[in-house]
XYZ file of C-alpha atoms in Angstrom:
535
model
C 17.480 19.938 -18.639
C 14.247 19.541 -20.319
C 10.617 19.752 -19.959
C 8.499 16.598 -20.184
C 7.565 15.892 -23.429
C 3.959 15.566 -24.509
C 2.372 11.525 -25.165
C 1.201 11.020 -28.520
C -0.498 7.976 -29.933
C 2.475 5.041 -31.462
C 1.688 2.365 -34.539
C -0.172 -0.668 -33.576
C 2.729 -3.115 -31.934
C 5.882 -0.959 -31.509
C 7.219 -3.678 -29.736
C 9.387 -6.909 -31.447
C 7.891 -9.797 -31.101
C 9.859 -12.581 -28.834
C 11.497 -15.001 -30.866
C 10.352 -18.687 -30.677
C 12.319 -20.274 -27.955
C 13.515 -23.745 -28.089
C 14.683 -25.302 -24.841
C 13.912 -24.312 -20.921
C 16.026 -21.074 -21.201
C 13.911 -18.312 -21.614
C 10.666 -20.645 -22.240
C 7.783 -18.064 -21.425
C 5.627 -20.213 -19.154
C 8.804 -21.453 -17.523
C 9.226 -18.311 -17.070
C 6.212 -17.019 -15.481
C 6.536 -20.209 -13.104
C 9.905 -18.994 -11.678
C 9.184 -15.488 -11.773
C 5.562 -16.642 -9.821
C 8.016 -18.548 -6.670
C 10.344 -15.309 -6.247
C 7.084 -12.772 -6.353
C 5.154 -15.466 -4.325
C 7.584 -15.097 -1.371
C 7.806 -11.725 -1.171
C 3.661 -10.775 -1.259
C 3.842 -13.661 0.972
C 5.697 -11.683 3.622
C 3.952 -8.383 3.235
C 0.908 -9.929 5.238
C 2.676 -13.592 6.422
C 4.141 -11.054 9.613
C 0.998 -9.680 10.710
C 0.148 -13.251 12.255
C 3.710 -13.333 14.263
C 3.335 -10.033 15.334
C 1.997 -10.157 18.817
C 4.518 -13.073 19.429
C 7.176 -11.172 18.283
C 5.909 -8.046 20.669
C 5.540 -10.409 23.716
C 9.220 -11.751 22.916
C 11.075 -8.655 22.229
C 9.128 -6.252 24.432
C 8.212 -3.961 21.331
C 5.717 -1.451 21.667
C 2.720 -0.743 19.005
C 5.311 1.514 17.452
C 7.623 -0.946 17.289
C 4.854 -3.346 15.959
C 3.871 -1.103 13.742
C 7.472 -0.243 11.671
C 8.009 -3.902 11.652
C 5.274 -3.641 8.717
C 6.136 -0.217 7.535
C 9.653 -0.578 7.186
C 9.001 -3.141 4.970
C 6.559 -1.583 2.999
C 8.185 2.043 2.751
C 11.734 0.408 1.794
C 9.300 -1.527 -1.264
C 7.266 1.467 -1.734
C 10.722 3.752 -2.137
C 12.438 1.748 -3.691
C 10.398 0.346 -6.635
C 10.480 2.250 -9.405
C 14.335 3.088 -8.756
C 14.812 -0.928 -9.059
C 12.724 -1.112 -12.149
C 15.174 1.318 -14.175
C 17.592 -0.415 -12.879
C 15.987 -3.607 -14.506
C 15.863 -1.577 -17.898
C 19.752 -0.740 -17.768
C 21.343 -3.776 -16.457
C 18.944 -6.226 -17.379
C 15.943 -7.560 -15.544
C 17.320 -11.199 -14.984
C 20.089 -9.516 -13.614
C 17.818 -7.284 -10.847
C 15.737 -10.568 -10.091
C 17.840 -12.652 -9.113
C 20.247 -10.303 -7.301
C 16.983 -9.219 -4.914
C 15.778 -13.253 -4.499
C 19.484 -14.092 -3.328
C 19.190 -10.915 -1.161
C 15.660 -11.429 0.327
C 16.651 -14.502 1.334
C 19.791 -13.474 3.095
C 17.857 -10.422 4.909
C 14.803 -12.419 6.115
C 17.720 -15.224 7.822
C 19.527 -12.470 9.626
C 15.891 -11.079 10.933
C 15.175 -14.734 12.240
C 18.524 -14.427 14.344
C 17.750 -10.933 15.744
C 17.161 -10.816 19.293
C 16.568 -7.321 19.655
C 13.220 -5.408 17.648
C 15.660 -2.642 16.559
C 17.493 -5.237 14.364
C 14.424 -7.044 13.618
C 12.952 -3.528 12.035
C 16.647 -2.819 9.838
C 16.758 -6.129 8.662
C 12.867 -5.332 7.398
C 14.035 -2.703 5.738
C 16.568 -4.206 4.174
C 14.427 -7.225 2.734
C 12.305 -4.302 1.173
C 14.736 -3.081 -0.632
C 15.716 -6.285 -1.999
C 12.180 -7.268 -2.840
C 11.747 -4.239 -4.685
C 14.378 -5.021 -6.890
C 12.691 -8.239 -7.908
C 9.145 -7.078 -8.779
C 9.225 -5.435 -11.355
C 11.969 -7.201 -13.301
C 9.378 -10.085 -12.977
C 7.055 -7.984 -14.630
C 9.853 -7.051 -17.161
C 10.811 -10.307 -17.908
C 7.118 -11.316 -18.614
C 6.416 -8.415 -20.806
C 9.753 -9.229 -22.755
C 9.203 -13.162 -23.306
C 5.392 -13.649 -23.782
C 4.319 -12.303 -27.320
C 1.051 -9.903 -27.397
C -1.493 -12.377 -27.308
C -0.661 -14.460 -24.249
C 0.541 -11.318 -22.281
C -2.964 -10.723 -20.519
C -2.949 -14.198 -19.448
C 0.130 -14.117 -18.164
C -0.365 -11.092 -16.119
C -3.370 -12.585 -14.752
C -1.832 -15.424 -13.907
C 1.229 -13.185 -12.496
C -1.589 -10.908 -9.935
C -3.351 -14.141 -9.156
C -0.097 -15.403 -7.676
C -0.050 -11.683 -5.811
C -3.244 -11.697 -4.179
C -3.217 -15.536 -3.078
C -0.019 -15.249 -1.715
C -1.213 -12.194 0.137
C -3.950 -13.723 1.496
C -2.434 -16.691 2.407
C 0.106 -15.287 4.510
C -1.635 -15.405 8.065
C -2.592 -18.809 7.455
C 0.855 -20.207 6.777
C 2.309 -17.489 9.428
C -0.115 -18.954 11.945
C 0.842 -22.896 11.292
C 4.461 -21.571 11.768
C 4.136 -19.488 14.622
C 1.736 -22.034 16.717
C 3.937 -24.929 15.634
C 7.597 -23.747 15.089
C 8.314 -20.061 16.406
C 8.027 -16.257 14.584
C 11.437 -16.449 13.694
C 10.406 -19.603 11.193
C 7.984 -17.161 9.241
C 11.352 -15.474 8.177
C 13.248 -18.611 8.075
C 11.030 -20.207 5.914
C 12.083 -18.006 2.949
C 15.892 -19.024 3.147
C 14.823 -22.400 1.237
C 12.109 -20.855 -0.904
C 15.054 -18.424 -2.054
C 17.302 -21.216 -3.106
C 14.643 -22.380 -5.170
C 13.507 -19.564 -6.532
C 17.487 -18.559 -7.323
C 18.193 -21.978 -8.925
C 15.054 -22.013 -11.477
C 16.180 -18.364 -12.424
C 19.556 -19.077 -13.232
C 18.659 -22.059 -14.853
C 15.565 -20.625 -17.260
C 15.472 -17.224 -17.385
C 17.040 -15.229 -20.165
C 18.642 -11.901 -20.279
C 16.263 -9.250 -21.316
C 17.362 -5.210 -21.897
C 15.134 -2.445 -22.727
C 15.555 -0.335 -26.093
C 17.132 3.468 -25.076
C 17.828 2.239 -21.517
C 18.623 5.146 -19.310
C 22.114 6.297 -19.290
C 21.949 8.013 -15.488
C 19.629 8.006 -12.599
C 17.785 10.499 -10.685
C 19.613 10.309 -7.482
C 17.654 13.390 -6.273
C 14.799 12.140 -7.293
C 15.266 9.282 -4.585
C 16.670 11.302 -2.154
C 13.422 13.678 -2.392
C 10.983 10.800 -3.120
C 12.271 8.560 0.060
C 12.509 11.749 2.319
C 9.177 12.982 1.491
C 7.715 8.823 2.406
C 10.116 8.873 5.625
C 8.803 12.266 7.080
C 4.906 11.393 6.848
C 5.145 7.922 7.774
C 7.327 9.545 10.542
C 5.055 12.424 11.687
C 2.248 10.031 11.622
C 3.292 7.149 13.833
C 4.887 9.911 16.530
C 1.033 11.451 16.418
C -0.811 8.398 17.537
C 2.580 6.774 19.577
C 3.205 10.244 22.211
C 3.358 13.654 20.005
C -0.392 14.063 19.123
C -2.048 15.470 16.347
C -1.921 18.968 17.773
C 1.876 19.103 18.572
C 4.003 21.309 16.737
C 6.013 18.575 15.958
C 3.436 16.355 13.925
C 2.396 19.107 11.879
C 6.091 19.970 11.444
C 7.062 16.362 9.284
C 3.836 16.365 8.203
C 4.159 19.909 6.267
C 7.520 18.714 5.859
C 6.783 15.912 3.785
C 3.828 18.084 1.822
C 6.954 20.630 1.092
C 9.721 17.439 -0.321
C 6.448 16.285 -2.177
C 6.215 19.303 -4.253
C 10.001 19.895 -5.107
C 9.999 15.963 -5.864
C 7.267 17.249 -8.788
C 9.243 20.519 -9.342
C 12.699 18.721 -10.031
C 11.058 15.683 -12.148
C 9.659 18.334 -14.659
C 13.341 19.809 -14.760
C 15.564 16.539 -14.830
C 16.058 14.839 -18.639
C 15.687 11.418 -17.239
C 13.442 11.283 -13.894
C 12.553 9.091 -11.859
C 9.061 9.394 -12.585
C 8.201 10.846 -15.926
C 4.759 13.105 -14.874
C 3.728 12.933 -18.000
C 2.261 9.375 -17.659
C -0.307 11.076 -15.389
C -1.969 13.249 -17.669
C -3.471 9.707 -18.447
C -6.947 10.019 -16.124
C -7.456 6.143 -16.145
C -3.951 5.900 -14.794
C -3.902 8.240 -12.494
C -7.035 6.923 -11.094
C -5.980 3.301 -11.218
C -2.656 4.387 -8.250
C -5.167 6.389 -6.443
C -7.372 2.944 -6.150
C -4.284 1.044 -5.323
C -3.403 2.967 -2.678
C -6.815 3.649 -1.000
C -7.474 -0.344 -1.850
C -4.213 -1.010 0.249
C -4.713 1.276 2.371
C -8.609 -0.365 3.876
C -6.672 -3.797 3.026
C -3.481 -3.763 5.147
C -5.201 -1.111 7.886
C -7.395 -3.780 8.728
C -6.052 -6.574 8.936
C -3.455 -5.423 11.083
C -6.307 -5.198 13.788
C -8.070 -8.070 12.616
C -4.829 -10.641 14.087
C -4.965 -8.973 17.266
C -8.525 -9.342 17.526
C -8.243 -13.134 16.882
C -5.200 -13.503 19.230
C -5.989 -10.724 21.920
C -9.477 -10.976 22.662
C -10.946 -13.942 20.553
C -8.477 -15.632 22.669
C -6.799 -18.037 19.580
C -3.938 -19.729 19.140
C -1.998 -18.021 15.588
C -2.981 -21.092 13.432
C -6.319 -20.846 14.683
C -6.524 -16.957 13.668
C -5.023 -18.171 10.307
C -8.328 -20.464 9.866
C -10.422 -17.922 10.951
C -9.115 -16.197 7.962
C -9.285 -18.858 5.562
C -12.667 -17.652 4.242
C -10.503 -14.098 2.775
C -8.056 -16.523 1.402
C -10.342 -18.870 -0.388
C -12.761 -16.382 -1.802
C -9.742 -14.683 -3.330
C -7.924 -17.426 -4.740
C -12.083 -18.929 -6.020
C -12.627 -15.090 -7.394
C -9.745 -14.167 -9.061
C -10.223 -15.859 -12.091
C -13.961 -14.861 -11.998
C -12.688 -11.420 -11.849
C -9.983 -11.828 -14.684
C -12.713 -13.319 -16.791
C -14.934 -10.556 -15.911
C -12.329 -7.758 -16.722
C -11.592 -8.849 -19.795
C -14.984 -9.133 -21.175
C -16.320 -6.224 -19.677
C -13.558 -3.620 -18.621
C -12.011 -2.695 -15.545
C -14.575 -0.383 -14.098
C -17.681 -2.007 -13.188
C -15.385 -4.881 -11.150
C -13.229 -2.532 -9.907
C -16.372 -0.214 -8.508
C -18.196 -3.689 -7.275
C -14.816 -4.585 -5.896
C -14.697 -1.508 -3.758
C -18.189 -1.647 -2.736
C -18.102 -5.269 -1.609
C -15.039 -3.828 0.471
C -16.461 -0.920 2.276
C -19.215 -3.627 3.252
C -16.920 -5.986 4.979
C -15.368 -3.260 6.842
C -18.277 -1.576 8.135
C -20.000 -4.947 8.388
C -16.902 -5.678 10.769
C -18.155 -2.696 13.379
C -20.509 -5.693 14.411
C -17.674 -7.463 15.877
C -17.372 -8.464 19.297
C -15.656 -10.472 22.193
C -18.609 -12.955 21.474
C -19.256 -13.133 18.127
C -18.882 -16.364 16.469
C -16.974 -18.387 13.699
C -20.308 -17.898 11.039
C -20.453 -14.325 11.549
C -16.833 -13.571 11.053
C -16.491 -15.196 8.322
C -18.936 -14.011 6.351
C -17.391 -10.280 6.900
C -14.218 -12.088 5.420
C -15.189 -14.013 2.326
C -16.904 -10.349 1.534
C -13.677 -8.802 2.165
C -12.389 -11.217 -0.394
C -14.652 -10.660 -2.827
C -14.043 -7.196 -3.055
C -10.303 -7.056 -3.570
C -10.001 -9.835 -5.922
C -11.086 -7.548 -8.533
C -8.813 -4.645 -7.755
C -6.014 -7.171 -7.422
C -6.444 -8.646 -10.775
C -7.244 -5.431 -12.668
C -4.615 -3.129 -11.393
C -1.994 -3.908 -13.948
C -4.243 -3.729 -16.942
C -5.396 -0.265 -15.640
C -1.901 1.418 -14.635
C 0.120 -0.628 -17.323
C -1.861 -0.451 -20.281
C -3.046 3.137 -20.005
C 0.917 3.932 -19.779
C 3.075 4.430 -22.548
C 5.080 1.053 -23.629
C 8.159 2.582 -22.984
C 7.217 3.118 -19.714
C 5.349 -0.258 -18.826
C 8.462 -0.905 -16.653
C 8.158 2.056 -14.284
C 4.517 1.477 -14.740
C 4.625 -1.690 -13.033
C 6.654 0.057 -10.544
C 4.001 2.541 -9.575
C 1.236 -0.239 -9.287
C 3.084 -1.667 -6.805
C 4.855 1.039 -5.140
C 1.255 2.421 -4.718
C 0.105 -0.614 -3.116
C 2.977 -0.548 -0.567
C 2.544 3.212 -0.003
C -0.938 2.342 0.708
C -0.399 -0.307 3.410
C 1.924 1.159 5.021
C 0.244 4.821 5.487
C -3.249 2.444 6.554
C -0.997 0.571 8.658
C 0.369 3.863 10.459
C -2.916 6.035 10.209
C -5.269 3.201 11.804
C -2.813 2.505 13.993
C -2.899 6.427 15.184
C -6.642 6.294 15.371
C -6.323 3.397 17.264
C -3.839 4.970 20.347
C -6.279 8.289 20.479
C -9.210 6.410 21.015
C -7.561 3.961 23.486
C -5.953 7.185 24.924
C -8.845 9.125 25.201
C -11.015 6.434 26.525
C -9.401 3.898 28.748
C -8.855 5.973 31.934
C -12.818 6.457 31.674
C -13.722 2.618 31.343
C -11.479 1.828 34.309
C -13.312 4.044 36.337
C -16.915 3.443 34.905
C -16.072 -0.302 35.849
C -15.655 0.790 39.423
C -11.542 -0.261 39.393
C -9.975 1.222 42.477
C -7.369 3.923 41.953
C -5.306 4.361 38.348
C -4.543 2.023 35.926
C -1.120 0.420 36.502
C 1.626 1.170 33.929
C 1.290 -0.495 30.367
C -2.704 -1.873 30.878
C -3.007 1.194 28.264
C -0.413 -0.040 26.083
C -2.233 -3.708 26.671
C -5.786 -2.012 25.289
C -3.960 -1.013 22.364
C -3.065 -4.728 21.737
C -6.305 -6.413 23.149
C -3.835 -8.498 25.242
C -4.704 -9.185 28.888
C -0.886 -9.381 30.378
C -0.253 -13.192 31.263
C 1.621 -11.995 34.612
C -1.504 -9.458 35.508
C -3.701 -12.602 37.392
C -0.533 -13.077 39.861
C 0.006 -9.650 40.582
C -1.066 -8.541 44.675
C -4.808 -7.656 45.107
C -6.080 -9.268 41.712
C -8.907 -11.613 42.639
C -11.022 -12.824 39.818
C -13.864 -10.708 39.823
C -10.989 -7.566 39.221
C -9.115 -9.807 37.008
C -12.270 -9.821 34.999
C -12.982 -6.205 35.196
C -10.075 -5.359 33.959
C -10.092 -7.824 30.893
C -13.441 -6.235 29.889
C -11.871 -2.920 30.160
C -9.208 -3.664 27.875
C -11.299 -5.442 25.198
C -13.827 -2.905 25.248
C -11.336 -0.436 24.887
C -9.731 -1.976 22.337
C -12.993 -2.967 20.238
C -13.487 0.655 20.291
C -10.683 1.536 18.761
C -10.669 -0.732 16.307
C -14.396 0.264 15.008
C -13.118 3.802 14.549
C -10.461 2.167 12.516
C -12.977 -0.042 10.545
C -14.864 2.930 10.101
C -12.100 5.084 8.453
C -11.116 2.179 6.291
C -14.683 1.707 5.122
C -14.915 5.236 3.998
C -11.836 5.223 2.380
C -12.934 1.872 0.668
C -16.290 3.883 -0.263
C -13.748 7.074 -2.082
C -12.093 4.512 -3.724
C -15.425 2.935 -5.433
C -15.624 6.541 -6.422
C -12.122 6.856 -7.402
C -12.948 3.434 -9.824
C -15.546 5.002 -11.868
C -12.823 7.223 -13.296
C -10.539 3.723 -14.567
C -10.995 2.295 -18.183
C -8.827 -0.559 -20.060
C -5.855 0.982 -21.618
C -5.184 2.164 -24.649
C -2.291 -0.828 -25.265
C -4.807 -3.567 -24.090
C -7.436 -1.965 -26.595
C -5.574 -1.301 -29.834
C -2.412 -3.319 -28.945
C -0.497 -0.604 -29.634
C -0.215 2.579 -27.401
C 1.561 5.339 -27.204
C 4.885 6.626 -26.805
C 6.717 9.345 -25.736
């Protein structure tokens, strides 16, 4: 066992240049394009789901929970299982990794389409996490390994621009499926994509291992790492879902998870090859850049979990029509990036990744403004600001975590970028979603009676405020005459658009720590001297 060793600054270009290719195999910008289809469809389903999820509650009966672990099983298998898959890249090759988790991904998100049951629907999440995580950084991997030094940046631009498109296209192409097909075609769709994406990497990629690969793996690091995830995810859902945050029991996993946290940090600094190497964070700029990942995520994925059950629940639209609703996000991401690229590389990371921020923690307490009535102008203009602010941070993550990382660590560097981005989701996912029960908890029994409703609410109308979902069946049920049928649907959307400004407001001050947090980022020290350092 040792200690970790200390960084130290390396020559100018440690790294071989790649050889002049001749041919498709191994071609670096037929490279990037098949690498761009298999990381496409995965950041494609990290927010393509959040459109089909209030179909796929009213067909399998799921509660918010339920809802809720749909999206962070996904994104706590990715977040787990990232940096594992990316040392696996380095030993075994990262064509190798890629292709095995496209050919996987594929198979997963078929067998979630058949599930008739949300338990299976949730495992079979889980397991197309763990798949995807094996692809995304070997894509990063293979990038690193094929373009030479001066076309890398580009590259990687090109490679995040795929990212945040593809992120913000998913409820658009989730709502055309959902309106027009059924949910189970938003997992469906990825079984052809996957064939694809499988036949151009077999047929162009080329084999790629890293120099002093690791010889073993930190099995307790995982064990420690995925516990620690699994018991505050855990402890936070049960909070919000029945627990509470003063129950013995919440506090429990949540000191739990504080406790595997620290002997996670304890055993890296004792293992000779761990998972991750703490060293890497006596870098300030790197450090700072997966705080701002996670916080970024964390505003990003929050929100717009609410946001599709606004447009559904009480906007009253069909999924492709909440899709449109969102195109302004999409577009103004996909216009912006390259503004943003352009941008970063003339001036730095830190003044677009602070405007970035800023421009976010507008949209989301511009977004408190919301209501039942508020119209198609408005809305949008709350979402092409939302746009604007994470096209920056999307673009300028890698050059901030990467390059401020030694080389021989880029791999598990890309790793942490996205891992932190997962991590972030899924924790805004689960901690919005727990602000969202208590309010609707500690409110709704008040507006039914304030509306002057006769006697108590009938079973699930709470769980329906939570949702902003009138029940279908509600208008045929005994004693429901218009006028209550209308009482009550105010009571639930009021309730709900309560809860969801509490949640808008936590994600706009977390958006406004993270324009703090963004000040601390610089470019890296590879990016600068095109060298870096080594360990």
């Amino acid at each position: 066992m040792t200690s970790q060793p200390t960084i130290e600054k390396a020559p100018r270009n440690p790294e071989p240049v790649p050889a002049p290719t001749k041919g498709l195999r191994g071609h670096p910008w037929g490279t990037l394009f098949a690498v761009a289809v298999g990381v496409m469809m995965v950041a494609l389903d990290g927010t393509i789901v959040a459109i089909a999820n209030p179909a796929i509650q009213q067909d399998l009966g799921a509660t918010l929970a339920d809802v809720q672990w749909i999206t962070n099983g996904y994104l706590l298998a990715l977040a787990v299982a990232l940096i594992t898959a990316g040392k696996l890249g380095d030993r075994f090759g990262h064509r190798q990794t890629f292709l095995i988790g496209i050919a996987g991904f594929a198979v997963a998100s078929a067998a979630i389409g058949l599930s008739g049951s949300i338990a299976l629907v949730i495992g079979f999440r889980v397991l197309q996490g763990l798949f995807g995580a094996l692809l995304m950084p070997a894509a990063l991997g293979l990038l690193r390994a094929t373009f030479p030094a001066e076309k890398l940046n580009m590259a990687i631009g090109i490679w995040g621009m795929v990212i945040g498109a593809s992120t913000a296209g998913g409820p658009i192409v989730g709502g055309l499926l959902v309106e027009h097909v059924s949910w189970q075609s938003v997992f469906f769709v990825n079984v052809p994509v996957g064939v694809v994406a499988l036949a151009m990497g077999l047929l162009i990629l080329k084999d790629h291992r890293a120099r002093n690969a690791p010889r073993s793996f930190d099995l307790l690091g995982i064990a420690l790492l995925s516990a620690a995830m699994g018991s505050l995810i855990w402890g936070i859902i049960k909070a919000g879902e029945s627990w509470g945050w003063s129950s013995g029991k919440t506090w429990g996993f949540l000191l739990g998870a504080v406790v595997l946290f620290l002997l996670f940090a304890f055993w890296q600094n004792r293992v000779r090859e761990p998972l991750i190497p703490l060293a890497m964070f006596r870098s300030v700029p790197l450090s700072a850049g997966v705080v701002l990942m996670v916080l970024m995520a964390f505003a990003f994925m929050g929100g717009l979990f609410f946001v599709t059950f606004y447009l559904q629940g009480v906007k009253g639209l069909s999924p492709v029509d909440s899709g449109l609703r969102l195109l302004p996000l999409t577009a103004m991401m996909i216009v912006s990036s390259p503004l943003a690229g352009a941008l970063i590389t003339r001036f730095g990371p830190r003044i677009p990744l602070v405007g970035g921020m800023v421009c976010t923690a507008a949209a989301m307490f511009g977004m408190l403004t919301l209501t039942s009535g508020t119209g198609t102008l408005a809305t949008s203009l709350w979402f092409a600001l939302l746009g604007l602010g994470l096209a920056p941070v999307m673009v300028g993550a890698t050059e901030v975590i990467v390059g401020n990382a030694p080389l021989e660590l880029s791999g598990v560097a890309g790793g942490l970028q996205q891992a932190a981005m997962q991590v972030g989701g899924a924790l805004g996912t689960a901690v919005l979603g727990a602000v969202m029960s208590s309010k609707v908890n500690a409110e709704f029994a008040g507006n039914w009676k304030d509306a002057g409703l006769p006697g108590d609410p009938a079973p699930g109308l709470e769980q329906a405020a939570e949702f902003g979902t009138v029940p279908a069946e509600l208008a045929k049920a005994p004693g429901v005459t218009p006028d209550v049928l209308g009482a009550i649907t105010k009571v639930i959307h009021d309730t709900f658009m309560s809860g969801m400004g509490l949640a808008f407001t936590v994600a706009g001050g977390v958006a406004v720590v993270a324009a703090l947090v963004a000040t601390l980022t610089k470019r890296g020290a590879n990016a600068e001297a095109g060298g870096g350092v080594h360990i």
